[in-house]
Amino acid sequence: MNFITCVITRVAGAGLAIIVAACGGGGGATIGTGTVGNPGNGNSACPSSPCTFSNVGGASFTVPTGATSLTVQLWGGGGAGGTGAQSPTGGAMFGGGAGGGAYLSKTLSVGAGSVYSLTVGGGGATASAAGEASSFGQGASILATAGGGIGGGPASPSAGGAGGAGGPASGGQAGGNGAAATNTPWFSASNSCVGLGGNGGNGANGGLGGSLTSNCGVGGVEPGAPGGGGQGWNSDPGHFAKGARGQVTVSWN
């Protein structure tokens, strides 16, 4: 699925209002409830090797003249972190970190002019959602797949969220597992903030998982592309960290 982010600015002057809209494609990771950001730079034309596809969704690749083999690298999307929950004591329980996307590299013998299809998996875009797999194939045959990370578990009023598993890749590297939430509930006996959501798992051979930078479970570092898993969140309603997009890179000789 593709997401579009537009920033609209109103510039007023001399009685004329100008509306400027700056839009970008989807596929990245954004902490919180906003739209997905970090537009990709995928290009199906591929003028030179290597060619990187980072726009989430499908694309095609035509083998250039003179090429006899392709090396395809795939990263699955990272899962989304879990949301927190209010505890009966008035504090909060934190969500678990999501798993990172898997990585796979595969070399294929090819003929010039052959057309292949590929899919760049998106990161988990709703709370605790799994990342999408990235794949490369021809016709109905899927030749290589890197799985997406599993989303972090949501907190309950009495327990923090569990960490999500890293994405699978047969013959490749699984993504890093997300961490479970720790030090819950939110408030200690001295009323200090001690809760911490689980960090997201790293994308295999890819981006770092998201992390929280304070015990209060707010702020933090976005998961990196490709494949970083989102971190767990505190009890703010509806807040979570989205997973980072996957990626497909094609090289030839």
Tab-separated table of C-alpha atoms in Angstrom:
chain	number	residue	atom	x	y	z
A	1	MET	CA	0.000	0.000	0.000
A	2	ASN	CA	1.278	3.491	-0.852
A	3	PHE	CA	0.933	6.493	1.425
A	4	ILE	CA	1.205	10.125	0.404
A	5	THR	CA	2.245	12.893	2.792
A	6	CYS	CA	1.468	16.505	1.852
A	7	VAL	CA	2.538	19.625	3.745
A	8	ILE	CA	0.339	22.579	2.807
A	9	THR	CA	1.585	26.111	3.403
A	10	ARG	CA	-0.393	29.310	2.944
A	11	VAL	CA	1.667	32.274	1.760
A	12	ALA	CA	-0.195	35.584	1.852
A	13	GLY	CA	0.843	38.782	0.129
A	14	ALA	CA	-0.546	41.729	-1.829
A	15	GLY	CA	-4.094	40.497	-1.425
A	16	LEU	CA	-3.248	37.150	-2.993
A	17	ALA	CA	-3.203	33.890	-1.042
A	18	ILE	CA	-0.951	31.203	-2.485
A	19	ILE	CA	-1.342	27.626	-1.350
A	20	VAL	CA	1.758	25.498	-1.757
A	21	ALA	CA	1.513	21.723	-1.371
A	22	ALA	CA	4.652	19.640	-1.031
A	23	CYS	CA	3.997	15.933	-1.349
A	24	GLY	CA	6.147	12.852	-0.964
A	25	GLY	CA	5.699	9.112	-1.391
A	26	GLY	CA	5.366	6.581	1.379
A	27	GLY	CA	7.453	3.900	2.913
A	28	GLY	CA	9.284	5.292	5.924
A	29	ALA	CA	8.650	5.413	9.622
A	30	THR	CA	7.045	8.082	11.754
A	31	ILE	CA	6.664	8.030	15.522
A	32	GLY	CA	3.136	8.646	16.724
A	33	THR	CA	-0.145	8.905	14.874
A	34	GLY	CA	0.889	11.014	11.864
A	35	THR	CA	1.186	9.839	8.279
A	36	VAL	CA	4.065	7.728	7.041
A	37	GLY	CA	7.059	9.761	5.891
A	38	ASN	CA	10.521	9.424	4.320
A	39	PRO	CA	9.751	9.223	0.584
A	40	GLY	CA	11.652	6.545	-1.295
A	41	ASN	CA	13.714	6.888	-4.448
A	42	GLY	CA	12.839	3.725	-6.365
A	43	ASN	CA	13.108	3.976	-10.142
A	44	SER	CA	12.039	1.177	-12.500
A	45	ALA	CA	14.196	2.653	-15.314
A	46	CYS	CA	17.438	1.574	-13.563
A	47	PRO	CA	20.050	3.322	-15.728
A	48	SER	CA	22.985	1.725	-13.903
A	49	SER	CA	23.881	-1.009	-11.419
A	50	PRO	CA	23.020	-1.225	-8.571
A	51	CYS	CA	19.408	-0.061	-8.652
A	52	THR	CA	17.549	0.493	-5.381
A	53	PHE	CA	13.763	0.349	-5.029
A	54	SER	CA	12.543	1.973	-1.831
A	55	ASN	CA	9.041	3.144	-2.705
A	56	VAL	CA	6.573	0.850	-0.959
A	57	GLY	CA	4.564	-1.235	-3.409
A	58	GLY	CA	5.091	-3.013	-6.716
A	59	ALA	CA	7.482	-2.284	-9.577
A	60	SER	CA	9.015	-4.065	-12.558
A	61	PHE	CA	12.604	-4.635	-13.645
A	62	THR	CA	13.805	-5.375	-17.190
A	63	VAL	CA	17.188	-7.081	-17.526
A	64	PRO	CA	19.579	-4.746	-19.396
A	65	THR	CA	21.395	-5.715	-22.587
A	66	GLY	CA	24.543	-7.692	-21.865
A	67	ALA	CA	23.547	-8.769	-18.335
A	68	THR	CA	23.758	-12.505	-17.619
A	69	SER	CA	23.157	-12.582	-13.860
A	70	LEU	CA	21.344	-10.557	-11.210
A	71	THR	CA	22.052	-10.266	-7.506
A	72	VAL	CA	18.873	-9.336	-5.675
A	73	GLN	CA	18.943	-8.042	-2.091
A	74	LEU	CA	15.674	-7.807	-0.197
A	75	TRP	CA	14.728	-6.318	3.180
A	76	GLY	CA	11.299	-6.842	4.722
A	77	GLY	CA	9.478	-4.021	6.486
A	78	GLY	CA	9.716	-3.589	10.251
A	79	GLY	CA	6.720	-4.164	12.489
A	80	ALA	CA	4.958	-1.410	14.441
A	81	GLY	CA	5.406	-1.002	18.177
A	82	GLY	CA	2.705	-1.714	20.719
A	83	THR	CA	0.626	0.882	22.529
A	84	GLY	CA	0.556	1.363	26.278
A	85	ALA	CA	-2.330	1.150	28.738
A	86	GLN	CA	-3.414	2.827	31.969
A	87	SER	CA	-2.815	0.778	35.101
A	88	PRO	CA	-5.363	0.579	37.944
A	89	THR	CA	-3.017	2.636	40.144
A	90	GLY	CA	-3.123	5.594	37.770
A	91	GLY	CA	0.233	4.959	36.190
A	92	ALA	CA	0.851	3.328	32.839
A	93	MET	CA	2.024	0.123	31.276
A	94	PHE	CA	4.190	0.302	28.149
A	95	GLY	CA	3.997	-1.423	24.789
A	96	GLY	CA	6.488	-3.950	23.429
A	97	GLY	CA	8.995	-3.329	20.642
A	98	ALA	CA	8.379	-4.772	17.172
A	99	GLY	CA	10.573	-7.174	15.240
A	100	GLY	CA	12.832	-5.997	12.428
A	101	GLY	CA	12.498	-7.069	8.809
A	102	ALA	CA	14.484	-9.997	7.377
A	103	TYR	CA	17.275	-9.803	4.765
A	104	LEU	CA	17.961	-12.088	1.811
A	105	SER	CA	20.503	-11.961	-1.034
A	106	LYS	CA	20.083	-14.210	-4.066
A	107	THR	CA	21.900	-14.500	-7.404
A	108	LEU	CA	19.942	-15.475	-10.520
A	109	SER	CA	21.007	-16.415	-14.061
A	110	VAL	CA	19.045	-14.231	-16.485
A	111	GLY	CA	18.669	-13.251	-20.131
A	112	ALA	CA	18.661	-9.697	-21.462
A	113	GLY	CA	15.152	-8.300	-21.909
A	114	SER	CA	13.500	-10.580	-19.360
A	115	VAL	CA	10.986	-8.790	-17.138
A	116	TYR	CA	10.737	-9.394	-13.401
A	117	SER	CA	8.312	-8.062	-10.810
A	118	LEU	CA	9.151	-6.947	-7.314
A	119	THR	CA	7.411	-5.671	-4.211
A	120	VAL	CA	8.874	-3.401	-1.539
A	121	GLY	CA	7.208	-4.208	1.762
A	122	GLY	CA	5.909	-1.393	3.930
A	123	GLY	CA	6.524	-1.049	7.650
A	124	GLY	CA	3.721	-1.762	10.092
A	125	ALA	CA	1.455	1.276	9.855
A	126	THR	CA	-1.020	0.643	12.680
A	127	ALA	CA	-0.329	-0.284	16.297
A	128	SER	CA	1.179	-3.786	16.645
A	129	ALA	CA	0.869	-4.419	12.880
A	130	ALA	CA	3.403	-6.680	11.178
A	131	GLY	CA	5.715	-5.338	8.497
A	132	GLU	CA	5.146	-6.460	4.933
A	133	ALA	CA	7.385	-8.885	3.040
A	134	SER	CA	9.540	-7.753	0.119
A	135	SER	CA	9.724	-10.104	-2.855
A	136	PHE	CA	11.196	-10.624	-6.336
A	137	GLY	CA	9.798	-12.915	-8.991
A	138	GLN	CA	8.711	-13.548	-12.546
A	139	GLY	CA	5.138	-14.188	-13.575
A	140	ALA	CA	3.461	-16.328	-10.937
A	141	SER	CA	6.805	-17.525	-9.506
A	142	ILE	CA	8.204	-15.852	-6.387
A	143	LEU	CA	11.967	-16.340	-6.526
A	144	ALA	CA	13.045	-14.571	-3.317
A	145	THR	CA	11.240	-13.230	-0.248
A	146	ALA	CA	12.284	-11.397	2.929
A	147	GLY	CA	9.588	-11.385	5.595
A	148	GLY	CA	8.363	-8.444	7.645
A	149	GLY	CA	8.830	-8.130	11.402
A	150	ILE	CA	6.023	-8.991	13.818
A	151	GLY	CA	4.415	-6.084	15.664
A	152	GLY	CA	5.128	-5.368	19.323
A	153	GLY	CA	2.516	-6.518	21.801
A	154	PRO	CA	0.131	-3.987	23.345
A	155	ALA	CA	0.198	-3.420	27.087
A	156	SER	CA	-2.662	-4.433	29.357
A	157	PRO	CA	-3.632	-2.592	32.570
A	158	SER	CA	-1.544	-5.117	34.511
A	159	ALA	CA	1.403	-5.955	32.221
A	160	GLY	CA	3.730	-4.441	29.662
A	161	GLY	CA	3.676	-5.543	26.032
A	162	ALA	CA	5.696	-8.460	24.670
A	163	GLY	CA	8.364	-8.011	21.998
A	164	GLY	CA	7.624	-9.015	18.406
A	165	ALA	CA	9.680	-11.610	16.523
A	166	GLY	CA	11.978	-10.638	13.677
A	167	GLY	CA	10.869	-11.334	10.125
A	168	PRO	CA	11.786	-14.712	8.537
A	169	ALA	CA	13.866	-15.342	5.394
A	170	SER	CA	14.497	-18.860	4.136
A	171	GLY	CA	18.192	-18.970	3.247
A	172	GLY	CA	18.716	-15.430	4.579
A	173	GLN	CA	18.947	-13.572	7.889
A	174	ALA	CA	15.993	-13.170	10.221
A	175	GLY	CA	15.255	-9.700	11.566
A	176	GLY	CA	16.099	-8.802	15.144
A	177	ASN	CA	13.486	-9.474	17.815
A	178	GLY	CA	11.772	-6.565	19.517
A	179	ALA	CA	12.221	-6.203	23.279
A	180	ALA	CA	9.464	-6.567	25.831
A	181	ALA	CA	8.499	-3.540	27.909
A	182	THR	CA	10.432	-3.232	31.181
A	183	ASN	CA	10.143	-1.537	34.574
A	184	THR	CA	6.385	-1.281	34.644
A	185	PRO	CA	4.198	0.193	36.043
A	186	TRP	CA	5.053	3.739	35.026
A	187	PHE	CA	5.290	5.244	38.526
A	188	SER	CA	7.437	3.898	41.334
A	189	ALA	CA	6.692	4.275	45.027
A	190	SER	CA	8.479	7.638	44.947
A	191	ASN	CA	6.255	8.725	42.034
A	192	SER	CA	9.224	8.890	39.667
A	193	CYS	CA	8.917	7.824	36.059
A	194	VAL	CA	10.482	4.371	35.673
A	195	GLY	CA	8.579	2.620	32.883
A	196	LEU	CA	10.156	1.944	29.511
A	197	GLY	CA	8.690	0.571	26.294
A	198	GLY	CA	10.559	-2.174	24.468
A	199	ASN	CA	13.044	-1.163	21.757
A	200	GLY	CA	12.331	-2.280	18.217
A	201	GLY	CA	14.428	-5.025	16.625
A	202	ASN	CA	17.040	-4.135	14.020
A	203	GLY	CA	16.413	-4.895	10.382
A	204	ALA	CA	18.734	-7.755	9.355
A	205	ASN	CA	21.752	-6.161	7.647
A	206	GLY	CA	19.652	-2.999	7.602
A	207	GLY	CA	18.241	-0.175	9.719
A	208	LEU	CA	18.315	0.069	13.497
A	209	GLY	CA	15.210	-0.543	15.541
A	210	GLY	CA	13.463	2.403	17.147
A	211	SER	CA	14.218	3.297	20.750
A	212	LEU	CA	12.840	5.478	23.512
A	213	THR	CA	15.172	8.092	24.962
A	214	SER	CA	13.514	8.601	28.338
A	215	ASN	CA	11.999	6.421	31.023
A	216	CYS	CA	8.750	8.299	30.640
A	217	GLY	CA	8.230	6.611	27.285
A	218	VAL	CA	7.898	9.728	25.168
A	219	GLY	CA	10.025	11.000	22.313
A	220	GLY	CA	12.634	8.638	21.025
A	221	VAL	CA	14.449	7.678	17.854
A	222	GLU	CA	12.581	6.545	14.755
A	223	PRO	CA	13.351	3.081	13.404
A	224	GLY	CA	15.781	3.226	10.509
A	225	ALA	CA	15.184	2.008	6.961
A	226	PRO	CA	15.347	-0.568	5.688
A	227	GLY	CA	13.510	-2.823	8.074
A	228	GLY	CA	13.830	-1.323	11.569
A	229	GLY	CA	11.082	-2.290	14.023
A	230	GLY	CA	9.126	0.350	15.930
A	231	GLN	CA	9.528	0.801	19.688
A	232	GLY	CA	6.847	0.316	22.322
A	233	TRP	CA	4.932	3.357	23.558
A	234	ASN	CA	3.415	4.745	26.725
A	235	SER	CA	-0.263	5.159	27.583
A	236	ASP	CA	-0.966	8.208	25.393
A	237	PRO	CA	-4.128	7.165	23.521
A	238	GLY	CA	-3.474	5.931	20.010
A	239	HIS	CA	0.263	6.570	19.997
A	240	PHE	CA	2.747	4.031	18.636
A	241	ALA	CA	5.898	3.908	16.504
A	242	LYS	CA	5.500	2.789	12.912
A	243	GLY	CA	7.893	0.282	11.375
A	244	ALA	CA	10.415	1.304	8.719
A	245	ARG	CA	9.879	0.347	5.072
A	246	GLY	CA	11.672	-2.509	3.353
A	247	GLN	CA	13.851	-2.281	0.249
A	248	VAL	CA	14.896	-4.177	-2.887
A	249	THR	CA	18.283	-3.609	-4.554
A	250	VAL	CA	19.180	-5.211	-7.901
A	251	SER	CA	22.754	-5.478	-9.245
A	252	TRP	CA	23.904	-7.053	-12.502
A	253	ASN	CA	26.942	-7.925	-14.583
